[in-house]
PDB file of C-alpha atoms in Angstrom:
ATOM      1  CA  MET M   1     253.286  -8.657  40.923  1.00  0.00           C
ATOM      2  CA  ASP M   2     253.593 -11.693  43.210  1.00  0.00           C
ATOM      3  CA  GLU M   3     253.642 -15.226  42.043  1.00  0.00           C
ATOM      4  CA  ALA M   4     250.409 -16.066  43.921  1.00  0.00           C
ATOM      5  CA  ALA M   5     248.516 -13.316  41.870  1.00  0.00           C
ATOM      6  CA  HIS M   6     250.060 -14.656  38.627  1.00  0.00           C
ATOM      7  CA  GLU M   7     248.893 -18.231  39.297  1.00  0.00           C
ATOM      8  CA  ARG M   8     245.288 -17.086  40.274  1.00  0.00           C
ATOM      9  CA  ILE M   9     245.027 -15.159  36.969  1.00  0.00           C
ATOM     10  CA  ARG M  10     246.302 -18.315  35.092  1.00  0.00           C
ATOM     11  CA  ALA M  11     243.794 -20.428  37.007  1.00  0.00           C
ATOM     12  CA  ALA M  12     240.922 -18.181  36.259  1.00  0.00           C
ATOM     13  CA  VAL M  13     241.753 -18.172  32.578  1.00  0.00           C
ATOM     14  CA  ALA M  14     242.197 -21.854  32.375  1.00  0.00           C
ATOM     15  CA  ALA M  15     238.767 -22.377  33.918  1.00  0.00           C
ATOM     16  CA  ILE M  16     236.978 -20.647  31.175  1.00  0.00           C
ATOM     17  CA  PRO M  17     235.109 -23.428  29.372  1.00  0.00           C
ATOM     18  CA  ALA M  18     235.314 -23.900  25.487  1.00  0.00           C
ATOM     19  CA  GLY M  19     232.514 -22.110  23.731  1.00  0.00           C
ATOM     20  CA  THR M  20     232.365 -19.308  26.324  1.00  0.00           C
ATOM     21  CA  THR M  21     233.937 -16.019  26.938  1.00  0.00           C
ATOM     22  CA  SER M  22     234.989 -13.672  29.767  1.00  0.00           C
ATOM     23  CA  THR M  23     236.434 -10.290  30.046  1.00  0.00           C
ATOM     24  CA  TYR M  24     239.709  -9.088  31.377  1.00  0.00           C
ATOM     25  CA  GLY M  25     237.983  -7.342  34.258  1.00  0.00           C
ATOM     26  CA  ALA M  26     235.854 -10.503  35.197  1.00  0.00           C
ATOM     27  CA  VAL M  27     239.088 -12.544  35.184  1.00  0.00           C
ATOM     28  CA  ALA M  28     240.820 -10.040  37.405  1.00  0.00           C
ATOM     29  CA  ALA M  29     237.870 -10.022  39.778  1.00  0.00           C
ATOM     30  CA  GLU M  30     237.758 -13.827  39.856  1.00  0.00           C
ATOM     31  CA  ALA M  31     241.427 -13.950  40.554  1.00  0.00           C
ATOM     32  CA  GLY M  32     240.830 -11.639  43.541  1.00  0.00           C
ATOM     33  CA  LEU M  33     242.341  -8.598  41.811  1.00  0.00           C
ATOM     34  CA  PRO M  34     239.349  -6.413  40.991  1.00  0.00           C
ATOM     35  CA  GLY M  35     240.284  -3.347  38.898  1.00  0.00           C
ATOM     36  CA  ARG M  36     243.368  -5.007  37.598  1.00  0.00           C
ATOM     37  CA  ALA M  37     242.298  -5.965  34.025  1.00  0.00           C
ATOM     38  CA  ARG M  38     245.350  -4.588  32.464  1.00  0.00           C
ATOM     39  CA  LEU M  39     247.450  -7.045  34.733  1.00  0.00           C
ATOM     40  CA  VAL M  40     245.431  -9.907  33.134  1.00  0.00           C
ATOM     41  CA  GLY M  41     246.371  -8.698  29.720  1.00  0.00           C
ATOM     42  CA  ARG M  42     250.016  -8.513  30.826  1.00  0.00           C
ATOM     43  CA  VAL M  43     249.939 -12.103  32.164  1.00  0.00           C
ATOM     44  CA  LEU M  44     248.421 -13.455  29.188  1.00  0.00           C
ATOM     45  CA  ARG M  45     250.779 -11.593  26.754  1.00  0.00           C
ATOM     46  CA  GLU M  46     253.887 -12.723  28.847  1.00  0.00           C
ATOM     47  CA  ASP M  47     252.878 -16.226  30.041  1.00  0.00           C
ATOM     48  CA  GLY M  48     249.618 -17.210  28.374  1.00  0.00           C
ATOM     49  CA  HIS M  49     250.592 -19.154  25.406  1.00  0.00           C
ATOM     50  CA  ASP M  50     249.383 -22.469  26.916  1.00  0.00           C
ATOM     51  CA  LEU M  51     246.125 -20.982  28.120  1.00  0.00           C
ATOM     52  CA  PRO M  52     242.826 -20.384  26.308  1.00  0.00           C
ATOM     53  CA  TRP M  53     243.741 -16.751  26.157  1.00  0.00           C
ATOM     54  CA  HIS M  54     241.408 -16.251  23.084  1.00  0.00           C
ATOM     55  CA  ARG M  55     238.296 -16.730  25.392  1.00  0.00           C
ATOM     56  CA  VAL M  56     239.266 -13.387  27.109  1.00  0.00           C
ATOM     57  CA  LEU M  57     237.759 -10.297  25.558  1.00  0.00           C
ATOM     58  CA  ARG M  58     237.749  -6.572  26.258  1.00  0.00           C
ATOM     59  CA  ALA M  59     234.806  -5.107  28.191  1.00  0.00           C
ATOM     60  CA  ASP M  60     233.070  -3.992  25.043  1.00  0.00           C
ATOM     61  CA  GLY M  61     233.242  -7.563  23.453  1.00  0.00           C
ATOM     62  CA  THR M  62     235.954  -6.733  21.109  1.00  0.00           C
ATOM     63  CA  CYS M  63     239.099  -8.858  20.548  1.00  0.00           C
ATOM     64  CA  ALA M  64     242.552  -7.727  21.466  1.00  0.00           C
ATOM     65  CA  PRO M  65     243.684  -5.475  18.656  1.00  0.00           C
ATOM     66  CA  HIS M  66     247.224  -6.970  18.300  1.00  0.00           C
ATOM     67  CA  VAL M  67     245.857 -10.581  17.997  1.00  0.00           C
ATOM     68  CA  ALA M  68     242.350  -9.909  16.702  1.00  0.00           C
ATOM     69  CA  GLN M  69     242.420 -11.947  13.691  1.00  0.00           C
ATOM     70  CA  GLU M  70     243.806 -15.065  15.395  1.00  0.00           C
ATOM     71  CA  GLN M  71     241.580 -14.531  18.357  1.00  0.00           C
ATOM     72  CA  ALA M  72     238.403 -14.309  16.295  1.00  0.00           C
ATOM     73  CA  ALA M  73     239.286 -17.365  14.247  1.00  0.00           C
ATOM     74  CA  ARG M  74     239.900 -19.469  17.424  1.00  0.00           C
ATOM     75  CA  LEU M  75     236.677 -18.252  18.898  1.00  0.00           C
ATOM     76  CA  ARG M  76     234.813 -19.153  15.707  1.00  0.00           C
ATOM     77  CA  ALA M  77     236.412 -22.623  15.792  1.00  0.00           C
ATOM     78  CA  GLU M  78     234.639 -22.998  19.248  1.00  0.00           C
ATOM     79  CA  GLY M  79     231.355 -21.930  17.803  1.00  0.00           C
ATOM     80  CA  ILE M  80     231.460 -18.425  19.065  1.00  0.00           C
ATOM     81  CA  LEU M  81     230.018 -15.832  16.756  1.00  0.00           C
ATOM     82  CA  VAL M  82     232.348 -12.943  16.071  1.00  0.00           C
ATOM     83  CA  GLU M  83     231.362 -10.191  13.702  1.00  0.00           C
ATOM     84  CA  ASP M  84     233.818  -7.478  12.765  1.00  0.00           C
ATOM     85  CA  GLY M  85     236.170  -8.229  15.572  1.00  0.00           C
ATOM     86  CA  ARG M  86     233.593  -8.393  18.354  1.00  0.00           C
ATOM     87  CA  LEU M  87     230.864 -10.508  19.812  1.00  0.00           C
ATOM     88  CA  PRO M  88     227.379  -9.340  19.008  1.00  0.00           C
ATOM     89  CA  ARG M  89     225.796  -7.770  21.965  1.00  0.00           C
ATOM     90  CA  ALA M  90     223.177 -10.513  22.377  1.00  0.00           C
ATOM     91  CA  SER M  91     226.019 -13.178  22.328  1.00  0.00           C
ATOM     92  CA  ARG M  92     228.194 -11.615  25.127  1.00  0.00           C
ATOM     93  CA  ALA M  93     227.984 -13.837  28.194  1.00  0.00           C
ATOM     94  CA  ARG M  94     229.884 -12.583  31.178  1.00  0.00           C
ATOM     95  CA  ARG M  95     231.027 -14.862  33.911  1.00  0.00           C
ATOM     96  CA  GLU M  96     230.326 -13.777  37.308  1.00  0.00           C
ATOM     97  CA  PRO M  97     233.464 -13.631  39.607  1.00  0.00           C
TER      98      PRO M  97
END
C-alpha cells in the first residue's frame, strides 16, 4: 500500500465526529479505495492507536471481535447505544463517502 492511501484512510477515520459511527467499507470509499474495507482494518490495527478507531464498525453494525468489549465501552462513553456487541439497526447511521 502506498503512503498516500494510508494517509487518506487515516484522514477519513479522523474525520468521524464523536457520537457517530461509520463502517470499514464507507471509510474505504471515502478514502478513494472502494472495496478495500480490509485494508482499513489493517491500517487501524497497525497504525490507528491515535485515531477514533472505535467509531468504525463492521458492515452489520458489530464491533471488531478482537476488541469488541473496549470498542463497545468507548462507543457507550460517547452516547452510542451498543447492545450485545452491535448497534441496534435503528441506530446505525452510515456516512456517505
